Short mmCIF file of C-alpha atoms and ligand atoms in Angstrom, two decimals:
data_model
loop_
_atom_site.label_atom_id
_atom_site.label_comp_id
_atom_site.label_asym_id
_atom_site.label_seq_id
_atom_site.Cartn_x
_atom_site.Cartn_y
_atom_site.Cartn_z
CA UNK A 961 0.00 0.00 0.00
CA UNK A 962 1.42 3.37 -0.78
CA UNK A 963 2.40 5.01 2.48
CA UNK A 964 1.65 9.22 3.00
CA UNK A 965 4.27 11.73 4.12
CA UNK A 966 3.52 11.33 7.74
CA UNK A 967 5.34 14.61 8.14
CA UNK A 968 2.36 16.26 6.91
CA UNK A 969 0.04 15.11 9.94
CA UNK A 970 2.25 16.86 12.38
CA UNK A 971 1.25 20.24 10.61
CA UNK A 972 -0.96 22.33 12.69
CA UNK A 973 -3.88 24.06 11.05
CA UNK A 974 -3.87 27.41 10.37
CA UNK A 975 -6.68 29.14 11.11
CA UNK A 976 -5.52 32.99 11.29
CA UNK A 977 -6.91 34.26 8.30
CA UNK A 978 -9.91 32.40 8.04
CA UNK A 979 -10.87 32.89 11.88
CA UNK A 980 -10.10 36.59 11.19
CA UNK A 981 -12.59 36.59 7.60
CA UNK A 982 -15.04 34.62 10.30
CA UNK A 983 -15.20 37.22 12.80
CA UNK A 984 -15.39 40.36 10.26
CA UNK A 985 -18.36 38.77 8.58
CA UNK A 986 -20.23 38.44 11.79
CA UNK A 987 -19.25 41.73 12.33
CA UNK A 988 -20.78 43.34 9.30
CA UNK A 989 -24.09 40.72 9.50
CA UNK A 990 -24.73 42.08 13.13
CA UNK A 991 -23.80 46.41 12.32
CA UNK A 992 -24.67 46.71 8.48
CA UNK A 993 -24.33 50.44 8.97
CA UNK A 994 -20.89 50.06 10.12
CA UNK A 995 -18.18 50.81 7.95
CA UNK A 996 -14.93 48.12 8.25
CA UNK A 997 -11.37 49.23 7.40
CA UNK A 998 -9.12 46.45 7.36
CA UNK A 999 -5.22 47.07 8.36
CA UNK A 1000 -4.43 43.24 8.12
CA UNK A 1001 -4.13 43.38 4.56
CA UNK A 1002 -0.49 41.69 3.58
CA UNK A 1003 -1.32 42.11 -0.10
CA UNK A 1004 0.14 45.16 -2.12
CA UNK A 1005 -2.79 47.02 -3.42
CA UNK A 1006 -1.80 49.25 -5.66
CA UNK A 1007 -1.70 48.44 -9.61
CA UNK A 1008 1.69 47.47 -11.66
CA UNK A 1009 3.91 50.24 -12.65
CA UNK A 1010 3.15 51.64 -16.51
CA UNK A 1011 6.63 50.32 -17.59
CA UNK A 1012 5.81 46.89 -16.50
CA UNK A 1013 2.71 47.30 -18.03
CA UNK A 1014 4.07 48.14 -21.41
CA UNK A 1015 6.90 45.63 -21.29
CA UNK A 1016 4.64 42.59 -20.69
CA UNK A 1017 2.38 43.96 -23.61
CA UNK A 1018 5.17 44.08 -26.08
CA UNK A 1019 6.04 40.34 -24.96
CA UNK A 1020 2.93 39.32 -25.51
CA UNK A 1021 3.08 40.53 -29.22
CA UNK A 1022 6.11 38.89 -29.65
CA UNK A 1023 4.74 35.54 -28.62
CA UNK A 1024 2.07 35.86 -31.21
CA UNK A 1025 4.33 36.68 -34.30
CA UNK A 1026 6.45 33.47 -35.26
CA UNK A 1027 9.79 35.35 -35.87
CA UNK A 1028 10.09 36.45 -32.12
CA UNK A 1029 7.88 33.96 -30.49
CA UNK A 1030 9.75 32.04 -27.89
CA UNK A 1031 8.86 28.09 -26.22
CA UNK A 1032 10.90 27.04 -23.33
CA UNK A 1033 13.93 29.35 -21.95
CA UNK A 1034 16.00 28.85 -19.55
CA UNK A 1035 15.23 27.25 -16.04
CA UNK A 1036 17.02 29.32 -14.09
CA UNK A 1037 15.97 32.46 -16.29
CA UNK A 1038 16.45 34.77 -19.30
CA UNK A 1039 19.79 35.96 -18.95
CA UNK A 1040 18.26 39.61 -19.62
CA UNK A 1041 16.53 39.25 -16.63
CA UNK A 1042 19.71 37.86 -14.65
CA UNK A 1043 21.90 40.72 -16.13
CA UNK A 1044 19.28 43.39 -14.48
CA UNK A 1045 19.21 41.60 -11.06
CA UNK A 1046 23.47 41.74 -11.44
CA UNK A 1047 22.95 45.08 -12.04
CA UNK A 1048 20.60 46.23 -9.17
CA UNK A 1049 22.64 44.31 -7.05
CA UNK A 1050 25.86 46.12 -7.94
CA UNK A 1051 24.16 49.17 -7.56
CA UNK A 1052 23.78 48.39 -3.96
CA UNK A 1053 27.35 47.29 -3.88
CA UNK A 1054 27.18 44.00 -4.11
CA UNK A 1055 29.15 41.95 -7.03
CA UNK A 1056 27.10 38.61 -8.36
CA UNK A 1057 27.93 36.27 -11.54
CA UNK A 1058 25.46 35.92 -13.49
CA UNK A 1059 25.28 32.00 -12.41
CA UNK A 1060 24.16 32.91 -8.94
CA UNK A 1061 21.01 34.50 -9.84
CA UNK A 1062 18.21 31.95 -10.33
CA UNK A 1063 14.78 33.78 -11.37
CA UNK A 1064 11.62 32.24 -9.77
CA UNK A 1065 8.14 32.45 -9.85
CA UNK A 1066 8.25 34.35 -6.34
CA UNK A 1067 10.56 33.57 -2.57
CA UNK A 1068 7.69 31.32 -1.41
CA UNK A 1069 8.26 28.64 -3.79
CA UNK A 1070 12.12 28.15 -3.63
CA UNK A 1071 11.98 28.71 0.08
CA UNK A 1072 10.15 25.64 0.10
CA UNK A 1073 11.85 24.25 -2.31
CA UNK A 1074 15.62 24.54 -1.72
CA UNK A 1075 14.72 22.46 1.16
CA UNK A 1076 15.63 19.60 -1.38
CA UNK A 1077 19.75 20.32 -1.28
CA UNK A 1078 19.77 19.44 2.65
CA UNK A 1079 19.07 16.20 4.41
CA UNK A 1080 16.62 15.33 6.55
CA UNK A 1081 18.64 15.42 9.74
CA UNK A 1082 19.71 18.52 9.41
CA UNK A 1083 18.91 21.34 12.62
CA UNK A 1084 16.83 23.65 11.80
CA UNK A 1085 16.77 27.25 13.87
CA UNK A 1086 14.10 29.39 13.37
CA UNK A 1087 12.65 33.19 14.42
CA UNK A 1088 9.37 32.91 16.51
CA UNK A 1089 7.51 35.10 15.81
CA UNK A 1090 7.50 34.37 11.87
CA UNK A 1091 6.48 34.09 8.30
CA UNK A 1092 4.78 30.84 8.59
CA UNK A 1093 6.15 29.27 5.59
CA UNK A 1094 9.61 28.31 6.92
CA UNK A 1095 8.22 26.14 10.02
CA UNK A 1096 6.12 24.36 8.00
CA UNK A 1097 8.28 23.22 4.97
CA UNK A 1098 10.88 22.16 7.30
CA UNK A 1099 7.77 19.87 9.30
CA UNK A 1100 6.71 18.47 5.93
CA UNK A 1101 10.52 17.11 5.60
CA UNK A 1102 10.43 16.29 9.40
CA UNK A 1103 13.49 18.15 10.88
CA UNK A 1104 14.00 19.15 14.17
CA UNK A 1105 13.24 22.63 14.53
CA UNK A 1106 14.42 25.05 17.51
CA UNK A 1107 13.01 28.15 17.65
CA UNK A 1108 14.96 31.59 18.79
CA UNK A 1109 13.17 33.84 20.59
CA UNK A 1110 12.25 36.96 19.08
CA UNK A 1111 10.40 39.17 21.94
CA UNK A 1112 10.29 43.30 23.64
CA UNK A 1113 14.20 43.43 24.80
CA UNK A 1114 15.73 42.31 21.61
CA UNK A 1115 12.97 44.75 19.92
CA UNK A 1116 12.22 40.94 17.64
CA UNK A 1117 15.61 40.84 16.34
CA UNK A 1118 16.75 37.58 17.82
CA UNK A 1119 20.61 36.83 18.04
CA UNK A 1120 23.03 34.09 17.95
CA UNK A 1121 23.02 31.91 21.21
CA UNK A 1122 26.51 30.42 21.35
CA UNK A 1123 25.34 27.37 23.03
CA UNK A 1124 22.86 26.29 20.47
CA UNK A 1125 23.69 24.67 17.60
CA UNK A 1126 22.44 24.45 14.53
CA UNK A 1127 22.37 23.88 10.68
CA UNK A 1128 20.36 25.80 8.97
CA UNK A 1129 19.00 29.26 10.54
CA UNK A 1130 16.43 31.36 8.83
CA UNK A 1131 16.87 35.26 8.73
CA UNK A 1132 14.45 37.79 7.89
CA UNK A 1133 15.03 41.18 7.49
CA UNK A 1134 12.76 42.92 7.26
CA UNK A 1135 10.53 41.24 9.11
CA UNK A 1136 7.28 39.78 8.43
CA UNK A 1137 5.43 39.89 10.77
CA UNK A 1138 7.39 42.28 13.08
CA UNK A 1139 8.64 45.08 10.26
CA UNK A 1140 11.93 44.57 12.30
CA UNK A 1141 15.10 45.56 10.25
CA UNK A 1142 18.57 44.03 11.50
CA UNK A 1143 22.13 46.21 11.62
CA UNK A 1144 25.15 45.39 9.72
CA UNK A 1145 26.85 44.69 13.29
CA UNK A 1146 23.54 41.93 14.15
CA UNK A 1147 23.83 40.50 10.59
CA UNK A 1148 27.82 40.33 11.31
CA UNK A 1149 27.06 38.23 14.63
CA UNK A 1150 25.32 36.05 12.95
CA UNK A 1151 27.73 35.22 9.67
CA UNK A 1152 30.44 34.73 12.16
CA UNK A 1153 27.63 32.28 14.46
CA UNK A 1154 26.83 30.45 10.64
CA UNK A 1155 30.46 30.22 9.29
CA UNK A 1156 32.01 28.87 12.92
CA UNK A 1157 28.96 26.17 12.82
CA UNK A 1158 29.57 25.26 9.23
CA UNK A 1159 25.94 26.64 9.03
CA UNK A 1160 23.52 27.69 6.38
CA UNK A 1161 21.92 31.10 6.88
CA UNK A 1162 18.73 31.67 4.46
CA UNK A 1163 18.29 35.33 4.24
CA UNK A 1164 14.48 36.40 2.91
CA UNK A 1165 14.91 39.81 1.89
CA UNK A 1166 11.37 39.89 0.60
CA UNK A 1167 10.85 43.54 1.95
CA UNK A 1168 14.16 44.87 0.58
CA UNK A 1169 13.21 47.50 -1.04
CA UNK A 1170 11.04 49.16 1.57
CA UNK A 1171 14.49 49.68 3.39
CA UNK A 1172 15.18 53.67 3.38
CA UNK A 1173 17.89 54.16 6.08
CA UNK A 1174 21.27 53.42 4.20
CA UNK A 1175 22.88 52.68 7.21
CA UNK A 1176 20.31 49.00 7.16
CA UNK A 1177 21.60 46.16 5.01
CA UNK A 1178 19.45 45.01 2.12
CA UNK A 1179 20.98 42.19 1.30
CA UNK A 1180 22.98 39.70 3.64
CA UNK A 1181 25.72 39.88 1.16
CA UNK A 1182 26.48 43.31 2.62
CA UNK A 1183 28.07 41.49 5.14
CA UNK A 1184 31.75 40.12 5.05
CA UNK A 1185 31.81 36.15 4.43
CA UNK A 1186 28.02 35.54 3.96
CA UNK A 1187 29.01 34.49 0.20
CA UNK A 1188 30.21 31.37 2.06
CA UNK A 1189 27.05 30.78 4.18
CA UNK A 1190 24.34 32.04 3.15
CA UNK A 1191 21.45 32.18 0.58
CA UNK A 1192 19.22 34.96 -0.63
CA UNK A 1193 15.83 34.91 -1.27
CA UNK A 1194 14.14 37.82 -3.14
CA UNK A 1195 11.03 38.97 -4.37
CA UNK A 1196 9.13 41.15 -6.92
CA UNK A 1197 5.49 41.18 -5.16
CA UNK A 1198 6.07 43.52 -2.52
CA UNK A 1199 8.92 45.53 -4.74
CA UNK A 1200 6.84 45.61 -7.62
CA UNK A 1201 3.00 44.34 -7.14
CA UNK A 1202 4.19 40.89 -8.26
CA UNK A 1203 1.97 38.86 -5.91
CA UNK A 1204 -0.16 37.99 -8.51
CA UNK A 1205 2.20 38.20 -11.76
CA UNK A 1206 4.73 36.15 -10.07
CA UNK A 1207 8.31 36.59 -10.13
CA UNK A 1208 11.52 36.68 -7.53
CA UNK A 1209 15.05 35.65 -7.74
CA UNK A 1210 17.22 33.37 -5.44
CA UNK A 1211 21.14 34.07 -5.04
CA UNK A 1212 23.28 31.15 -4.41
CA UNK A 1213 26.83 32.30 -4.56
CA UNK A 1214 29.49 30.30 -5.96
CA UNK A 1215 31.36 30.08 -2.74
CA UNK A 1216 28.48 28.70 -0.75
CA UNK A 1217 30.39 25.10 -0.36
CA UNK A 1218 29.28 22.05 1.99
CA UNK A 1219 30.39 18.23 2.27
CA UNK A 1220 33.32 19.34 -0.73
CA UNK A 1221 29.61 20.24 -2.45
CA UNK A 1222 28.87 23.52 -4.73
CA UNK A 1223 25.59 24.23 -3.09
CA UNK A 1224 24.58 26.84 -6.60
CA UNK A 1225 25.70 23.19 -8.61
CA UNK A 1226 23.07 21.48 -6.91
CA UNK A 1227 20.41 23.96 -6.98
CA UNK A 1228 21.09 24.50 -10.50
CA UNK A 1229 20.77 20.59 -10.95
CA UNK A 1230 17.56 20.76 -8.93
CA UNK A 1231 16.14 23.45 -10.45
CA UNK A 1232 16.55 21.95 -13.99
CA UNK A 1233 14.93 18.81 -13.00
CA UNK A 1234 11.89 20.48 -11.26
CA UNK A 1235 11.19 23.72 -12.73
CA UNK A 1236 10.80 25.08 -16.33
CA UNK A 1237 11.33 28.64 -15.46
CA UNK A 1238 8.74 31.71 -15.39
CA UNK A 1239 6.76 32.47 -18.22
CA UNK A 1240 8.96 35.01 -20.77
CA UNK A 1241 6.26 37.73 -20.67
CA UNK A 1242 6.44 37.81 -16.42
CA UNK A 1243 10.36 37.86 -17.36
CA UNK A 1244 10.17 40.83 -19.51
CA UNK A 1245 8.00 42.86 -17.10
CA UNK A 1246 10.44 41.98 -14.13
CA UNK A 1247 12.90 43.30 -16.43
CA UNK A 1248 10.93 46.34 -16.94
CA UNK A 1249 10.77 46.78 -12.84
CA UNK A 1250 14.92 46.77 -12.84
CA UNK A 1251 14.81 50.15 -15.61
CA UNK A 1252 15.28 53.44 -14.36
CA UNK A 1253 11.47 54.25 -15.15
CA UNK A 1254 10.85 50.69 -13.68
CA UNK A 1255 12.31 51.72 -10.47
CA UNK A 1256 11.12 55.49 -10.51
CA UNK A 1257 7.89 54.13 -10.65
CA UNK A 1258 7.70 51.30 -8.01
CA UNK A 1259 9.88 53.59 -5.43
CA UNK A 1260 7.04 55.69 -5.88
CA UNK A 1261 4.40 53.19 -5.16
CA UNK A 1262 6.89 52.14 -2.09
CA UNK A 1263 6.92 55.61 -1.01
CA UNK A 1264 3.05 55.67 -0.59
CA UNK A 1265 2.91 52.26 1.22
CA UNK A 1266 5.79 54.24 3.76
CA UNK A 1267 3.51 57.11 4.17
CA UNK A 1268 0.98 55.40 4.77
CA UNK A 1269 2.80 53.42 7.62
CA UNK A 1270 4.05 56.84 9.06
CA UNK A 1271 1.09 57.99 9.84
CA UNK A 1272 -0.14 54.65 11.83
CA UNK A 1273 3.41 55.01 13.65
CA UNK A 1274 2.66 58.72 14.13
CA UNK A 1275 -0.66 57.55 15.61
CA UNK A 1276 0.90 54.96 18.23
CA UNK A 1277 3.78 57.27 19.34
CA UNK A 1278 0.82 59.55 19.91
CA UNK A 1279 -0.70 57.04 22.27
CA UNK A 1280 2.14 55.19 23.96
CA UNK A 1281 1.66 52.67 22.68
CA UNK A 1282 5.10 50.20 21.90
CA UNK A 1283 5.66 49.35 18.31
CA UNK A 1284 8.74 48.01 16.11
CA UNK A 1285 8.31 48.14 12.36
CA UNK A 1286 7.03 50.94 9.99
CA UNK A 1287 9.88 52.98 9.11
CA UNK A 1288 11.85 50.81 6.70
CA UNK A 1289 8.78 47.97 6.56
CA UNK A 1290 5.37 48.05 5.49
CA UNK A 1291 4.89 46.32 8.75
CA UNK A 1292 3.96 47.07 12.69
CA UNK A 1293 4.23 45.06 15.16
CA UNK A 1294 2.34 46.59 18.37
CA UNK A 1295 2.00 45.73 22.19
CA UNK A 1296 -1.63 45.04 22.03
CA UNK A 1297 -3.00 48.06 25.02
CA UNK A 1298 -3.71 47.35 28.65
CA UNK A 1299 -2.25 43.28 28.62
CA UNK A 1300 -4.73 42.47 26.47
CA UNK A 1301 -4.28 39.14 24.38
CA UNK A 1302 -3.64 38.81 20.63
CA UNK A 1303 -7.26 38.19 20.00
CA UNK A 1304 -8.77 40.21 22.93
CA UNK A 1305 -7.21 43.29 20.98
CA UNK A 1306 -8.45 41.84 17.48
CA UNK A 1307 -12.71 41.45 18.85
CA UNK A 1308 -12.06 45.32 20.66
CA UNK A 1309 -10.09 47.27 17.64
CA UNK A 1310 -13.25 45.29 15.66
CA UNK A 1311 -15.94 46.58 17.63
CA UNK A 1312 -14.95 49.47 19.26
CA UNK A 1313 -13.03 51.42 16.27
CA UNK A 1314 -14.43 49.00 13.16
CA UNK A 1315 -10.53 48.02 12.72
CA UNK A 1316 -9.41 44.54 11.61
CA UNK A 1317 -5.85 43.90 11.94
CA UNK A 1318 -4.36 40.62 12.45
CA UNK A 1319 -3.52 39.00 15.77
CA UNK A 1320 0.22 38.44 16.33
CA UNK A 1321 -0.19 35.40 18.14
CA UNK A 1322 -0.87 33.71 14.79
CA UNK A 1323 3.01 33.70 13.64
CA UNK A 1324 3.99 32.28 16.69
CA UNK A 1325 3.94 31.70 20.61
CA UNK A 1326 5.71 34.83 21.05
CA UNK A 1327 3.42 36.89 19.08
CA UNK A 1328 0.96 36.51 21.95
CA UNK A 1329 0.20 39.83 23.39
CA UNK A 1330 0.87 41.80 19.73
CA UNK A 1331 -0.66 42.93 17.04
CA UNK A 1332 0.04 43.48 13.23
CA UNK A 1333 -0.89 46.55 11.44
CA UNK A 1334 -0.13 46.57 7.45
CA UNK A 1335 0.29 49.72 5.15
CA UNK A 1336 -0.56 48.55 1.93
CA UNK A 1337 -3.71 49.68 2.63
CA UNK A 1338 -6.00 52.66 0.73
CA UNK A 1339 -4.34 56.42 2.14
CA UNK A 1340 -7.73 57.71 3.21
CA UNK A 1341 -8.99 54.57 4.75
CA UNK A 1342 -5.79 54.41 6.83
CA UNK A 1343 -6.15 58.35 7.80
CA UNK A 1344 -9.65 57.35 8.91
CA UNK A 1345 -8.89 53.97 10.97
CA UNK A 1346 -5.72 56.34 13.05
CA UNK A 1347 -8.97 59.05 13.70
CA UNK A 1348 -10.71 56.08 15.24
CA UNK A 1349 -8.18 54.69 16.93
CA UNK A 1350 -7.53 58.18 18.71
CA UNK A 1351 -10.95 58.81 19.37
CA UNK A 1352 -11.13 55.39 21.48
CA UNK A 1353 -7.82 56.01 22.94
CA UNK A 1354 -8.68 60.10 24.19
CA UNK A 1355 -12.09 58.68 25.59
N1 LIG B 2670 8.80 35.96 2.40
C1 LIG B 2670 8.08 36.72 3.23
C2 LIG B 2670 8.69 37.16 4.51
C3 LIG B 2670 6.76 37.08 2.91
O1 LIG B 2670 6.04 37.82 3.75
C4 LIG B 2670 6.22 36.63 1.69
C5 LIG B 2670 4.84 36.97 1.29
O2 LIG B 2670 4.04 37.45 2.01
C6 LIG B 2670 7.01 35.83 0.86
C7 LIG B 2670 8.28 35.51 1.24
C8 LIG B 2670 6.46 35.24 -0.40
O3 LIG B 2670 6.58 36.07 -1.44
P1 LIG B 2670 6.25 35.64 -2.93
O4 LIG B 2670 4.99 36.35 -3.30
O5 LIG B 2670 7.42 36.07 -3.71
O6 LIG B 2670 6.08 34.15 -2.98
#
């Protein structure tokens, strides 16, 4: 009889979102009147940039004339599409062959999926609280998982604990859910922590380019001797408005060697054999997005996101009430008021102030007791939810 991944049965169910949806539709069955402005949202909402736009249209006249129309490419990506991530990385300083970029259809998939390159037995360390993703592709393969404790006195940015040891350590920066943003020095601790344990660090830099203090790293390659431990994970959706087009990039530099192994060889090999690449019109928009229009345009969309998250931080400081996140994140990550619990704070913003944010507790133990606001919401809707939230606050 064919035998299941038993991994799979040890997953937990999430129920964050949905319980969340739950609740708001009760909401709005019991006050009709009431108008609902939701800060939970961790979907960009505002449309692709024009260049993007146009670039994807001209691809897809090229794949209906037969001189220019184009059937598989390469796995690992167009190398026009490479040569722009080289170059926006070398703009931030950072040197990459063109081998080390592999293009994606977004971080979520090759998080889970570079999981193949490691065995089974392999330690896994992991932020709590957390983008869900990495606890639960590392159950499915059934490795042991420690978590590090992200919490008020390290401000979420957990570090290196000398007497744990471990394999393979998840970073990111910024943070979802926390907006947290590590320093060169914290992102130095832990290269050294990786290279002395033979470790692998995988950096998600999915928020990158929300990152406006140049003093912040935006890449972990920033860092001296991280091209010899750790792996990059990158993304267009929150850059760009990729969630739904689809398209990231994954750096695995050439130097990144284990067990005598070239760790970009076998992703390359893996990649090959699983994937057939992102569609060539996705390609030629993410292009677009690397252009100086292309990143005119989606700074400015990142801009808006950034105001919008100033004015909920504006809001808080107002109150006094404790946040991290905001100023280089589209996230914040709040001490839910007056000890209340993750979800005691979700059913009061809800009825009191007609606010639905999400409850922090759902990315991990220590998210019980916070509370995570998102700016990728609409600019007057947010300007209305912060009058609300004084109003209830001054009462
Ligand atoms: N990494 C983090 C931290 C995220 O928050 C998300 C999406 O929310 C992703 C990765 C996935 O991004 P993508 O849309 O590229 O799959």
């Amino acid at each position: 009889m064919m035998k299941i991944n038993e991994n799979f049965l040890n997953l937990k169910d999430s129920y964050l979102f949905s319980l969340v949806a739950k609740k708001v539709k009760e909401y709005k069955e019991q006050n009709p009147d009431k108008k609902v402005i939701r800060l939970g949202i961790g979907d960009v909402t505002l449309p692709l940039a024009p260049v993007v736009v146009e670039a994807m249209g001209r691809a897809v006249q090229e794949m209906g004339q037969r001189e220019t129309f184009r059937g598989y490419g390469e796995e690992q990506g167009y190398a026009f599409l490479r040569q722009a991530v080289c170059r926006y990385y070398a703009g931030k300083g950072v040197e990459l062959a063109e081998s080390e970029v592999f293009i994606s259809d977004g971080a979520k998939s090759d998080l889970g999926n570079i999981l193949d390159l490691f065995s089974a037995d392999n330690t896994v360390l992991i932020p709590d609280p957390v983008y869900p993703v990495y606890v639960d592709t590392n159950i499915m393969a059934g490795r042991k998982i420690l978590y590090m404790n992200g919490n008020e006195e390290n401000n979420f940015l957990p570090m290196p604990d000398q007497k744990v040891k471990a394999d393979i350590i998840y970073l990111c920066s910024p943070n979802n859910p926390t907006g947290a943003v590590y320093s060169k020095e914290q992102l130095e601790r832990w290269v050294d922590y990786a290279l002395a344990q033979e470790a692998v660090i995988l950096f998600d830099s999915a928020y990158e380019a929300f990152v406006q203090d140049p003093s912040l790293p935006t890449s972990i390659y920033h860092i001296a001797g991280a091209r010899e431990c750790a792996i990059e994970f990158c993304s267009l959706s929150k850059t760009a408005g990729f969630t739904g087009t689809r398209c990231g990039y994954t750096v695995v530099p050439q130097q990144l060697i284990r067990n005598q192994t070239s760790l970009n060889k076998l992703w390359l090999r893996r990649q090959t054999t699983k994937f057939n690449g992102v569609p060539y019109i996705v390609q030629r928009g993410a292009e677009a997005v690397f252009s100086s229009e292309g990143m005119r345009q989606t700074k400015a969309n990142i801009a808006y996101y950034l105001q919008n998250a100033k004015l909920i931080t504006d809001t808080l400081k107002e109150l006094g009430i404790w946040f991290v996140g905001g100023e280089n994140s589209p996230y914040i990550w709040l001490r839910c008021p007056d000890g209340m619990g993750s979800w005691e704070f979700f059913d009061y913003l809800l009825v009191k102030a007609g606010i639905v944010g999400t409850p922090g507790a759902g990315f991990g133990a220590n998210g019980e007791g916070f509370f995570r606001l998102t700016a990728f919401g609409d600019r007057d809707e947010i300007l209305e939810a912060m009058a609300r939230l004084r109003k209830l606050y001054h009462a």
